[in-house]
Amino acid sequence: MIRPPARPLTLAASALALTLAAALSACAPTTGAAPMIPPAAAQPIEYVRDVHSHARPEIARVLHVDLDLDADFQAKTLSGRATLDVTAEPGANEIVLDVRNLDIGEVVDAEGRALRYVVGDDDPILGRPLTIYFPAFAPNERRRITVRYATRPDAAALQWLTPAQTAGGQKPYLFSQGQAILTRTWVPTQDSPGIRQTYSARITAPDDLKVVMSADQLTPNGEAAGPGKRAWRFRMDNPIPPYLMAIGIGDLAFAPIDHRTGVFTEPGELAASARELQPTARMVDAAEALYGPYQWGRYDLLVLPPSFPFGGMENPKLTFATPTIIAGDQSLVSLVAHELAHSWSGNLVTNAVWADFWLNEGFTTYFENRIMEAVYGRDRALQEQVLSWGEMQDALASMPAADTRLHLNLDGRDPDDGMNAIAYDKGAAFLRTIEGVVRRERFDAWLRGYFERNAYRPMTSALFLTDIRDHLVRGDQAMETALKLDEWVYQPGLPSNAVAPVSDAFTPVDAAALAFFRDRGPASAIPWASWNTQQRQRFLNWRPEGLRAGADWLRPAQLADLESTLNLADEGNTELTFGWLQIALAHRYQPAVATAERFLTEQGRRKFVLPLFTTLWAEGDWGRPIARRVYAQARPLYHPVTTGSVDQVVGRP
Ligand code: BES
Ligand code: ZN
């Protein structure tokens, strides 16, 4: 690697008023409906320093990315070129991109002349800066730069699945996961959530596979592209943060839900997925009625193979979802409400830096619950609020105080460290507190306005506080005092104005939990059959006050009674299997090891996999050999996001 020249920039980093209007005018004319970009998007953006990107957008920035890539399933590479539309300060003569684990070939200008570039030192978290040098920019100039490159087989964003790792077992599969800072492992661009870019793509792949992206599909059936290949073209005309660029390639079929929603998945899974996800159509309608028009045209879902590392990912126009939500009874569809809600909180109004991840996830968790209330009623919404409150309490009790703030300090840390229940559940509790103080009507009016005013713009904790003071509090001192805004955002723990949600549906559940877990009653007294999934989750989440990890609080005979009476070894709902295994493994309950082994090798969702391996690991002599054996078997199934986390607990087999 060549080291970057240690010399000062030719130009001071003065504030550059780049607008999204400029970004949009840089795009080629499009087919399809024009995006509805509100005037707010044209206001100048003040870039916040992003410690997770090498980019210096105040000097030069990427407006549009055009990809031309070939997917090679033998070599496990994407290779070809990325052509970047770039703008810069007058006089600027370089742009810095983010790359990690990419093989960079030549870099050329619009006329095909080679441009000098330097790939800097590797940072274990950020990857490398790719600095490209060019003649000084004139005012308002825009240029094209083409980077030839290839990904590596172990690109962290990508998982290349063998046919055996798919549901159908016949054809290979590729999918990407960009959030938080993984897009740079497959696209050389400025990978910071505050630097929005439009994109277009032409992807070639084996002709028996279908390509989908988080963009408009311009070639629904692909186009012939030489022997054994087809090409697929895409456009995303709304400027998005790069972590939302996404691709899926596989044996995919599609079923519509309504005129603007539908499901992609492998053919054998299509009927079950489409049935399960029917409520999606009503959810989009409900979301629009709450907080304004859906801005992204279509809302489709891609149900992935079981190794997808997350529950869901809000890739615009095309949510990616784990197959573990296909429970058969629509009981886990709140995940769709969540990813859909991100179409406003996250995809329109985006955390400028990962330290303000709560602005994406807390708002979304709140909004998710409002969609659930609109579609399923207040009782169901309250049950889910209580479960979320429990997650928050667990996080508050188990995490270092500094990490229980909404606004985080992630300097020198992986943004993954901020992905915990605080951002989601404390964030949602904060918004519910505001709603309670100011009343729903006023709160909703403010939130609708917040999305409108800040659409297609980066958001920070400070900007949020300014917006809510300007547009909701408006100098009302009593309200200001009652809200405790700064305390919620900047202080650890839970402010005193937080109100715990209460669900009557959980009263009998808590009584049954006490009778079984504390008073050691029979499992036959648990009215399991009459409970919905949320009540069952509540039961399995019950823990004695002040329990230490690994402490025994049940006897083997009770565990056997619970397992057989509730038929937990054959439970089909993944949330419930997970809940049961957390109890069973913490008690070294040998009969559940086979269930755990099956569960851990059948799916690779990090939220399930990591806690179970952690529990096994905590059970020393008993659990560690099991963890090592199962992980050796399961690891090849998992996505790099999941192995990256589990490796830190179990080690690499
Ligand atoms: N955007 C997140 C997933 C994510 C967060 C990926 C941080 C990478 C870094 C997504 O919206 C999400 O929150 N998914 C949850 C499900 C949700 C219902 C809470 C998940 O995957 O568990
Ligand atoms: Zn989310």
XYZ file of C-alpha atoms and ligand atoms in Angstrom:
676
model
C 0.000 0.000 0.000
C 1.134 3.509 -0.772
C 1.034 5.891 2.147
C -0.903 9.129 1.683
C 1.329 12.172 1.290
C 1.558 14.006 4.606
C 0.797 17.483 3.390
C -1.819 20.067 4.229
C -4.898 20.354 2.066
C -4.666 22.885 -0.711
C -7.816 24.411 0.649
C -9.234 25.300 3.996
C -12.309 23.286 4.930
C -14.735 26.166 4.859
C -18.421 25.412 5.187
C -19.689 24.435 1.775
C -23.355 24.924 1.086
C -24.015 21.917 -1.069
C -27.636 21.233 -1.671
C -29.619 18.201 -2.578
C -31.128 20.231 -5.369
C -27.619 20.172 -6.804
C -27.399 16.453 -6.158
C -30.621 15.881 -8.029
C -29.777 18.025 -11.011
C -26.622 15.956 -11.358
C -28.668 12.882 -12.203
C -29.422 11.703 -15.695
C -33.090 11.882 -16.738
C -35.079 9.034 -15.270
C -37.877 6.731 -16.142
C -40.543 6.148 -13.500
C -42.178 8.659 -11.193
C -40.120 11.635 -10.083
C -39.354 11.567 -6.362
C -41.220 14.084 -4.246
C -38.331 16.039 -2.836
C -39.618 18.778 -0.538
C -38.079 22.256 -0.571
C -36.473 21.569 2.812
C -34.062 19.237 1.031
C -32.603 22.205 -0.848
C -31.421 23.991 2.311
C -27.645 23.929 2.844
C -26.299 21.078 4.924
C -23.738 21.625 7.638
C -21.687 18.479 7.806
C -20.958 17.058 11.230
C -17.636 15.290 11.664
C -18.249 11.555 11.258
C -15.605 9.569 13.134
C -16.626 6.464 11.166
C -15.741 7.809 7.735
C -12.581 9.110 6.079
C -14.646 11.376 3.818
C -14.335 15.157 4.017
C -17.618 16.241 2.440
C -16.987 19.909 3.213
C -14.203 19.734 0.590
C -15.517 17.308 -2.017
C -18.422 14.949 -2.133
C -20.111 12.192 -4.085
C -23.574 13.032 -5.470
C -24.361 9.916 -7.481
C -22.959 6.390 -7.783
C -23.367 4.406 -10.993
C -22.389 0.755 -10.651
C -21.579 -1.680 -13.447
C -20.755 -4.970 -11.747
C -20.575 -8.638 -12.585
C -21.485 -11.171 -9.912
C -19.143 -14.172 -10.109
C -20.415 -16.953 -7.844
C -17.353 -19.128 -8.456
C -14.857 -16.453 -7.488
C -17.281 -14.884 -4.944
C -16.578 -11.413 -6.263
C -18.423 -8.418 -7.588
C -16.190 -6.734 -10.126
C -16.429 -3.899 -12.593
C -16.642 -0.199 -11.999
C -18.247 2.547 -9.937
C -18.647 5.884 -11.701
C -19.052 8.705 -9.211
C -20.531 12.131 -9.887
C -18.482 14.443 -7.712
C -18.708 18.066 -6.686
C -16.112 20.064 -4.738
C -15.115 23.405 -3.324
C -13.544 25.739 -5.865
C -9.841 24.947 -5.908
C -10.198 21.501 -4.329
C -8.010 18.895 -5.996
C -8.827 15.688 -4.162
C -11.696 13.601 -2.881
C -11.526 11.016 -0.101
C -13.653 7.855 -0.335
C -14.066 4.975 2.101
C -12.905 1.514 1.056
C -12.336 -1.644 3.025
C -11.005 -4.908 1.672
C -11.491 -3.793 -1.967
C -9.061 -4.432 -4.819
C -8.746 -1.110 -6.620
C -7.672 -1.111 -10.250
C -7.399 2.083 -12.239
C -9.158 5.365 -11.530
C -9.986 7.490 -14.571
C -11.704 10.785 -15.367
C -14.627 11.278 -17.766
C -12.242 11.253 -20.743
C -10.636 8.018 -19.622
C -7.390 9.654 -18.452
C -5.800 7.994 -15.436
C -6.095 9.868 -12.154
C -3.508 9.479 -9.409
C -4.819 7.887 -6.249
C -3.530 6.755 -2.902
C -4.948 4.004 -0.720
C -4.166 4.906 2.889
C -3.514 2.817 5.990
C -6.032 0.257 7.136
C -7.999 1.076 10.260
C -9.487 -2.069 11.808
C -12.901 -0.416 12.168
C -13.013 2.152 9.351
C -11.010 0.515 6.595
C -8.895 2.718 4.347
C -9.210 6.170 2.835
C -9.025 6.166 -0.975
C -7.803 9.624 -1.985
C -8.175 10.529 -5.647
C -6.321 13.568 -7.009
C -7.519 15.748 -9.890
C -7.023 19.248 -11.345
C -8.544 21.991 -9.191
C -12.325 22.335 -9.325
C -13.980 25.476 -10.689
C -17.022 26.900 -8.848
C -20.185 24.780 -9.306
C -18.358 22.195 -11.328
C -19.391 18.563 -11.416
C -17.220 15.734 -12.688
C -17.287 12.002 -13.241
C -14.662 9.703 -11.808
C -14.587 5.999 -12.574
C -13.052 3.506 -10.159
C -12.386 -0.024 -11.471
C -12.463 -2.502 -8.621
C -13.373 -5.908 -7.301
C -14.650 -7.078 -3.946
C -12.906 -9.833 -1.996
C -14.627 -13.161 -1.231
C -14.728 -12.194 2.456
C -16.239 -8.708 1.952
C -17.993 -8.056 5.261
C -21.194 -6.699 3.679
C -21.672 -9.677 1.408
C -22.660 -13.236 2.008
C -22.188 -15.685 -0.850
C -24.328 -18.721 -0.122
C -23.851 -22.135 -1.660
C -27.017 -23.835 -2.969
C -27.060 -25.973 0.193
C -27.377 -22.813 2.321
C -30.596 -21.726 0.604
C -34.136 -22.955 1.162
C -34.398 -24.449 -2.350
C -30.988 -26.102 -2.226
C -30.457 -25.781 -6.007
C -28.964 -22.369 -6.742
C -26.456 -20.019 -5.095
C -27.422 -16.728 -3.493
C -25.817 -13.400 -2.677
C -27.057 -10.649 -0.397
C -25.588 -7.504 1.127
C -25.949 -5.777 4.503
C -24.688 -2.209 4.474
C -25.547 -0.754 7.878
C -23.654 0.568 9.676
C -20.304 0.940 7.832
C -20.140 -2.089 5.552
C -21.147 -0.573 2.193
C -17.485 0.401 1.768
C -16.647 -3.326 1.469
C -18.544 -3.525 -1.836
C -18.880 0.062 -3.134
C -16.019 2.608 -3.114
C -17.837 5.745 -1.991
C -18.160 8.213 0.887
C -19.758 5.867 3.388
C -21.198 8.269 5.929
C -24.929 8.506 6.740
C -24.811 12.305 6.379
C -23.633 12.154 2.745
C -26.679 11.302 0.653
C -26.269 9.952 -2.837
C -28.548 8.766 -5.607
C -27.510 5.598 -7.388
C -27.998 3.543 -10.505
C -26.697 0.103 -11.379
C -26.276 -2.491 -14.068
C -25.585 -5.905 -12.587
C -24.805 -9.030 -14.578
C -25.414 -12.448 -13.039
C -25.927 -16.075 -14.100
C -29.071 -16.253 -16.232
C -30.982 -18.571 -13.880
C -30.895 -15.995 -11.076
C -32.823 -12.787 -10.420
C -31.249 -9.560 -9.141
C -33.057 -7.134 -6.812
C -31.813 -3.888 -5.270
C -33.038 -1.113 -2.967
C -34.041 0.847 -6.065
C -36.509 0.889 -8.948
C -36.192 -2.236 -11.051
C -35.888 -1.025 -14.676
C -35.655 -4.510 -16.200
C -38.148 -6.763 -14.382
C -37.028 -9.815 -16.367
C -33.428 -8.866 -17.001
C -31.819 -8.540 -20.413
C -29.629 -10.976 -22.363
C -25.974 -10.214 -21.626
C -23.813 -12.819 -23.340
C -23.549 -16.572 -22.805
C -25.163 -17.731 -19.575
C -25.612 -14.186 -18.250
C -28.407 -11.666 -17.808
C -28.136 -7.979 -16.953
C -30.420 -6.083 -14.578
C -30.698 -2.317 -14.328
C -31.781 -0.162 -11.384
C -32.221 3.456 -10.339
C -32.626 5.100 -6.963
C -33.527 8.730 -7.640
C -34.109 9.765 -4.043
C -30.803 10.653 -2.397
C -30.019 8.083 0.300
C -27.247 7.454 2.790
C -24.879 4.775 1.396
C -25.722 2.244 4.126
C -29.066 1.803 2.345
C -27.542 0.565 -0.927
C -28.423 -3.118 -1.094
C -28.438 -6.089 -3.435
C -29.892 -9.585 -3.466
C -29.285 -12.236 -6.143
C -30.852 -15.667 -6.134
C -33.613 -17.912 -7.311
C -36.311 -15.371 -6.517
C -40.035 -15.294 -7.153
C -42.467 -12.455 -6.490
C -46.036 -12.258 -5.179
C -47.948 -8.964 -5.009
C -49.799 -8.032 -1.806
C -51.547 -4.928 -3.121
C -50.892 -2.331 -5.820
C -47.689 -1.079 -4.169
C -46.535 -3.863 -1.876
C -45.261 -7.370 -2.501
C -42.857 -10.132 -1.480
C -39.743 -11.576 -3.120
C -38.348 -14.857 -1.866
C -37.289 -18.297 -3.085
C -40.105 -20.042 -4.990
C -40.670 -22.745 -2.369
C -41.119 -20.140 0.377
C -43.286 -17.744 -1.580
C -46.766 -18.897 -0.625
C -46.055 -18.969 3.114
C -44.214 -15.616 3.041
C -46.925 -13.884 1.030
C -49.618 -15.199 3.372
C -47.711 -14.146 6.479
C -46.970 -10.656 5.192
C -50.476 -9.714 4.013
C -50.811 -7.048 6.759
C -48.054 -5.044 5.028
C -50.565 -3.282 2.762
C -52.662 -2.051 5.687
C -49.525 -0.995 7.533
C -48.402 1.298 4.706
C -51.846 2.903 4.662
C -51.768 3.324 8.447
C -48.261 4.809 8.403
C -49.248 7.385 5.792
C -52.343 8.361 7.753
C -50.120 8.993 10.777
C -47.120 10.870 9.445
C -47.587 11.768 5.784
C -47.206 10.300 2.298
C -44.913 7.327 1.698
C -42.097 8.800 -0.393
C -40.525 5.756 -1.993
C -43.016 4.449 -4.555
C -43.140 0.686 -3.975
C -42.779 -1.054 -0.611
C -41.639 -4.625 -1.237
C -40.033 -7.160 1.077
C -37.244 -9.630 0.365
C -37.461 -12.642 2.679
C -33.902 -13.913 2.823
C -32.293 -17.270 3.520
C -31.966 -18.105 7.235
C -28.436 -16.746 7.584
C -29.634 -13.141 7.253
C -27.981 -11.615 10.347
C -30.760 -9.203 11.338
C -34.468 -9.368 11.907
C -34.973 -6.797 9.236
C -33.156 -4.067 7.358
C -34.945 -1.011 6.037
C -33.405 -0.942 2.552
C -35.537 1.638 0.703
C -38.317 0.280 -1.519
C -37.216 -3.237 -0.494
C -37.064 -4.211 3.176
C -34.807 -7.213 3.807
C -36.272 -9.635 6.364
C -35.237 -12.797 8.168
C -37.332 -15.891 7.429
C -37.555 -16.393 11.216
C -40.542 -13.992 11.269
C -42.580 -16.351 9.091
C -44.284 -17.924 12.100
C -47.420 -19.118 10.294
C -49.814 -16.956 12.314
C -48.648 -13.395 11.516
C -47.600 -13.016 15.153
C -44.223 -11.407 14.392
C -45.279 -8.844 11.777
C -44.389 -5.924 14.035
C -41.003 -6.298 12.371
C -42.585 -5.146 9.112
C -44.142 -2.174 10.918
C -40.660 -1.361 12.212
C -38.826 -1.533 8.884
C -41.660 0.335 7.174
C -41.520 3.103 9.794
C -37.854 3.598 8.855
C -39.137 4.884 5.493
C -39.688 8.101 7.494
C -37.360 7.868 10.521
C -33.993 6.798 9.156
C -34.497 6.849 5.413
C -35.989 10.375 5.125
C -34.606 11.883 8.330
C -31.273 10.188 8.915
C -28.869 10.140 11.849
C -25.936 12.280 10.693
C -23.492 10.079 12.596
C -23.832 6.714 14.352
C -23.536 8.341 17.793
C -27.099 9.515 17.139
C -28.359 6.075 16.071
C -31.252 6.579 18.530
C -32.721 9.156 16.133
C -33.166 6.314 13.638
C -34.139 3.474 15.945
C -35.922 5.217 18.832
C -38.206 7.163 16.498
C -38.783 4.004 14.476
C -39.620 1.887 17.518
C -42.140 4.533 18.597
C -43.619 4.797 15.078
C -43.681 0.980 14.733
C -45.893 0.796 17.792
C -48.244 3.464 16.448
C -48.643 1.434 13.246
C -49.347 -1.690 15.320
C -51.939 0.224 17.326
C -53.611 1.503 14.146
C -53.764 -1.948 12.550
C -54.219 -4.266 15.574
C -55.622 -2.033 18.290
C -54.481 -0.577 21.578
C -54.195 -3.870 23.516
C -51.687 -5.429 21.165
C -49.714 -2.179 20.968
C -49.559 -1.966 24.774
C -48.350 -5.547 25.059
C -45.500 -4.770 22.691
C -44.724 -1.561 24.594
C -44.423 -3.526 27.823
C -42.065 -6.041 26.174
C -39.975 -3.129 24.868
C -39.926 -1.536 28.338
C -38.618 -4.837 29.739
C -35.806 -4.891 27.167
C -34.924 -1.354 28.173
C -34.848 -2.243 31.877
C -32.587 -5.235 31.164
C -30.249 -2.967 29.186
C -30.213 -0.295 31.901
C -29.358 -2.911 34.497
C -26.620 -4.621 32.515
C -24.794 -1.877 30.620
C -22.141 0.616 31.748
C -23.947 3.849 32.688
C -22.199 5.877 29.966
C -23.711 3.622 27.310
C -27.238 4.176 28.605
C -27.311 7.683 27.137
C -29.235 8.195 23.911
C -26.507 10.394 22.414
C -23.409 8.196 22.480
C -19.700 8.745 22.304
C -18.502 6.196 19.741
C -15.036 7.657 19.128
C -12.648 4.789 18.503
C -15.458 2.256 18.726
C -17.349 0.167 16.231
C -20.802 1.679 15.590
C -22.149 -1.818 16.282
C -21.501 -1.019 19.959
C -24.415 1.403 19.855
C -26.832 -1.222 18.578
C -28.639 -2.123 21.764
C -31.967 -1.694 23.503
C -31.111 1.816 24.702
C -31.352 3.388 21.235
C -34.530 1.439 20.472
C -36.457 1.175 23.692
C -35.240 4.107 25.763
C -35.586 6.156 22.565
C -39.182 5.029 22.133
C -39.933 5.583 25.836
C -38.667 9.157 25.437
C -41.048 9.896 22.572
C -43.925 8.255 24.463
C -43.116 10.477 27.426
C -43.321 13.566 25.223
C -46.583 12.297 23.738
C -47.983 11.851 27.245
C -46.980 15.351 28.354
C -48.186 17.293 25.318
C -51.006 14.914 24.306
C -51.187 12.890 21.160
C -52.728 15.426 18.802
C -50.030 18.010 19.365
C -47.291 15.422 19.363
C -48.430 13.936 16.061
C -48.644 17.375 14.458
C -45.080 18.097 15.555
C -43.776 14.711 14.365
C -45.432 15.066 10.955
C -43.791 18.473 10.647
C -40.423 17.103 11.808
C -40.436 14.556 8.984
C -41.449 17.215 6.458
C -38.954 19.841 7.581
C -36.063 17.412 7.763
C -36.750 15.009 4.901
C -33.600 13.938 3.010
C -31.474 15.609 5.634
C -29.050 14.468 8.317
C -30.249 14.835 11.906
C -28.306 15.205 15.153
C -29.391 15.237 18.781
C -28.732 18.980 18.856
C -30.807 19.655 15.720
C -33.605 17.501 17.120
C -33.632 19.531 20.341
C -33.734 22.775 18.363
C -36.562 21.485 16.172
C -38.721 20.336 19.075
C -38.117 23.568 21.017
C -38.921 25.711 17.983
C -41.971 23.802 16.844
C -43.483 22.100 19.884
C -42.335 23.678 23.145
C -42.281 27.242 21.725
C -41.195 28.847 24.943
C -43.780 27.131 27.178
C -41.755 26.976 30.418
C -44.061 24.519 32.153
C -43.801 22.170 29.201
C -40.036 22.590 29.006
C -39.705 21.627 32.666
C -42.075 18.690 32.343
C -40.277 17.205 29.308
C -36.688 17.013 30.656
C -35.444 16.921 27.058
C -31.732 17.364 27.733
C -31.745 14.812 30.504
C -33.309 12.207 28.201
C -30.810 12.836 25.426
C -27.571 13.411 27.291
C -27.829 11.727 30.709
C -27.518 8.025 31.557
C -30.381 6.038 33.071
C -34.048 6.867 33.043
C -35.424 10.355 33.805
C -38.091 10.543 36.503
C -40.877 11.563 34.100
C -40.775 8.198 32.298
C -44.027 6.284 32.650
C -44.020 2.491 32.520
C -46.668 1.096 30.163
C -49.123 -1.375 31.680
C -50.978 -4.121 29.831
C -53.942 -5.873 31.448
C -53.245 -8.812 29.168
C -50.055 -9.426 31.121
C -51.727 -9.568 34.546
C -52.651 -13.271 34.258
C -49.279 -13.971 32.645
C -47.367 -12.476 35.548
C -49.547 -14.391 37.990
C -48.833 -17.640 36.147
C -45.115 -16.828 36.047
C -45.012 -16.299 39.812
C -46.957 -19.490 40.409
C -44.630 -21.541 38.228
C -41.223 -19.924 38.579
C -41.350 -18.687 42.169
C -43.878 -20.932 43.873
C -42.842 -24.003 41.864
C -46.352 -24.916 40.731
C -47.076 -27.351 37.893
C -46.722 -26.305 34.245
C -50.225 -27.652 33.621
C -51.536 -24.589 35.509
C -50.143 -22.239 32.843
C -52.977 -21.240 30.460
C -50.524 -21.332 27.538
C -53.082 -22.326 24.885
C -55.179 -19.241 25.589
C -52.265 -16.827 25.225
C -51.016 -14.976 22.185
C -47.344 -14.843 21.230
C -46.674 -11.622 23.138
C -48.106 -13.119 26.346
C -45.984 -16.236 25.836
C -42.892 -14.070 25.297
C -43.677 -12.227 28.507
C -43.897 -15.522 30.391
C -40.589 -16.855 29.052
C -38.876 -13.519 29.748
C -39.769 -13.634 33.435
C -36.746 -13.644 35.738
C -36.452 -13.422 39.516
C -35.553 -9.966 40.806
C -31.805 -9.354 40.818
C -30.913 -12.590 39.058
C -27.246 -13.056 38.263
C -26.446 -14.526 34.868
C -26.199 -18.271 35.178
C -27.820 -18.488 38.609
C -30.087 -21.501 39.070
C -33.636 -20.630 39.913
C -35.422 -23.670 38.524
C -35.047 -27.370 39.275
C -34.454 -29.964 36.550
C -37.893 -31.499 37.123
C -39.540 -28.101 36.607
C -37.642 -27.603 33.363
C -38.726 -31.015 32.121
C -42.328 -30.262 33.142
C -42.226 -26.917 31.324
C -40.636 -28.352 28.199
C -43.051 -31.243 27.813
C -46.240 -29.477 28.914
C -45.712 -26.499 26.594
C -44.174 -28.698 23.881
C -41.168 -26.361 23.742
C -38.872 -28.804 21.948
C -41.143 -28.533 18.908
C -42.039 -24.857 19.169
C -42.291 -23.311 15.700
C -42.156 -19.657 16.738
C -38.511 -18.583 16.775
C -38.992 -15.894 19.444
C -40.420 -18.525 21.795
C -37.781 -21.133 20.997
C -35.198 -18.460 21.764
C -36.903 -17.556 25.061
C -37.042 -21.188 26.138
C -33.424 -21.915 25.201
C -32.213 -18.913 27.191
C -33.785 -20.459 30.285
C -32.811 -24.051 29.523
C -29.144 -23.409 28.686
C -28.634 -21.133 31.692
C -29.693 -24.159 33.777
C -27.455 -26.641 31.959
C -30.583 -28.522 30.975
C -29.113 -31.294 28.850
C -32.295 -32.394 27.016
C -32.530 -28.942 25.376
C -29.055 -29.160 23.856
C -30.395 -30.931 20.760
C -32.996 -28.179 20.320
C -30.276 -25.551 20.718
C -28.053 -27.312 18.221
C -30.838 -27.404 15.658
C -31.842 -23.772 16.284
C -28.272 -22.497 16.048
C -27.562 -24.330 12.798
C -30.885 -23.550 11.128
C -30.694 -19.760 11.228
C -28.059 -17.070 11.779
C -29.972 -14.098 13.182
C -27.502 -12.401 15.504
C -30.168 -11.377 18.010
C -30.808 -15.098 18.701
C -27.410 -16.594 18.036
C -25.160 -14.264 20.030
C -27.072 -14.381 23.356
C -27.360 -18.177 23.188
C -23.634 -18.643 22.602
C -22.980 -16.105 25.367
C -25.202 -18.070 27.749
C -23.468 -21.331 26.846
C -20.073 -19.707 27.326
C -21.071 -18.471 30.771
C -21.774 -22.093 31.710
C -18.028 -22.882 31.748
C -17.194 -26.588 31.875
C -20.634 -27.584 30.760
C -21.435 -24.951 28.145
C -18.114 -24.183 26.512
C -17.526 -27.556 24.845
C -21.106 -27.410 23.523
C -20.590 -23.869 22.269
C -17.344 -24.832 20.525
C -18.804 -27.924 18.904
C -22.009 -26.238 17.705
C -20.182 -23.137 16.499
C -17.746 -25.196 14.424
C -20.772 -26.658 12.678
C -22.810 -23.451 12.444
C -20.176 -20.849 11.596
C -20.049 -21.563 7.840
C -23.783 -20.803 7.695
C -23.513 -17.389 9.318
C -23.065 -13.943 7.758
C -19.835 -12.033 8.628
C -21.902 -9.711 10.864
C -22.881 -12.673 13.033
C -19.510 -14.470 13.003
C -17.795 -11.172 13.811
C -19.786 -11.013 17.053
C -19.767 -14.700 17.997
C -16.019 -15.015 17.303
C -15.485 -12.552 20.140
C -17.283 -14.875 22.560
C -16.430 -18.397 21.413
C -13.283 -17.644 19.392
C -12.703 -18.795 15.829
C -13.033 -22.558 15.549
N -31.679 -0.890 10.988
C -31.880 -1.983 11.844
C -30.875 -3.076 11.672
C -29.438 -2.645 11.922
C -29.099 -1.797 12.952
C -28.441 -3.128 11.119
C -27.779 -1.423 13.150
C -27.120 -2.766 11.319
C -26.793 -1.895 12.335
C -33.277 -2.587 11.675
O -34.253 -1.645 11.397
C -33.658 -3.208 12.989
O -33.753 -2.494 13.940
N -33.873 -4.520 13.016
C -34.255 -5.244 14.200
C -35.699 -5.612 14.174
C -36.614 -4.627 14.804
C -38.035 -5.149 14.767
C -36.228 -4.215 16.186
C -33.502 -6.543 14.218
O -32.826 -6.849 13.229
O -33.584 -7.270 15.192
Zn -34.620 -0.390 13.032
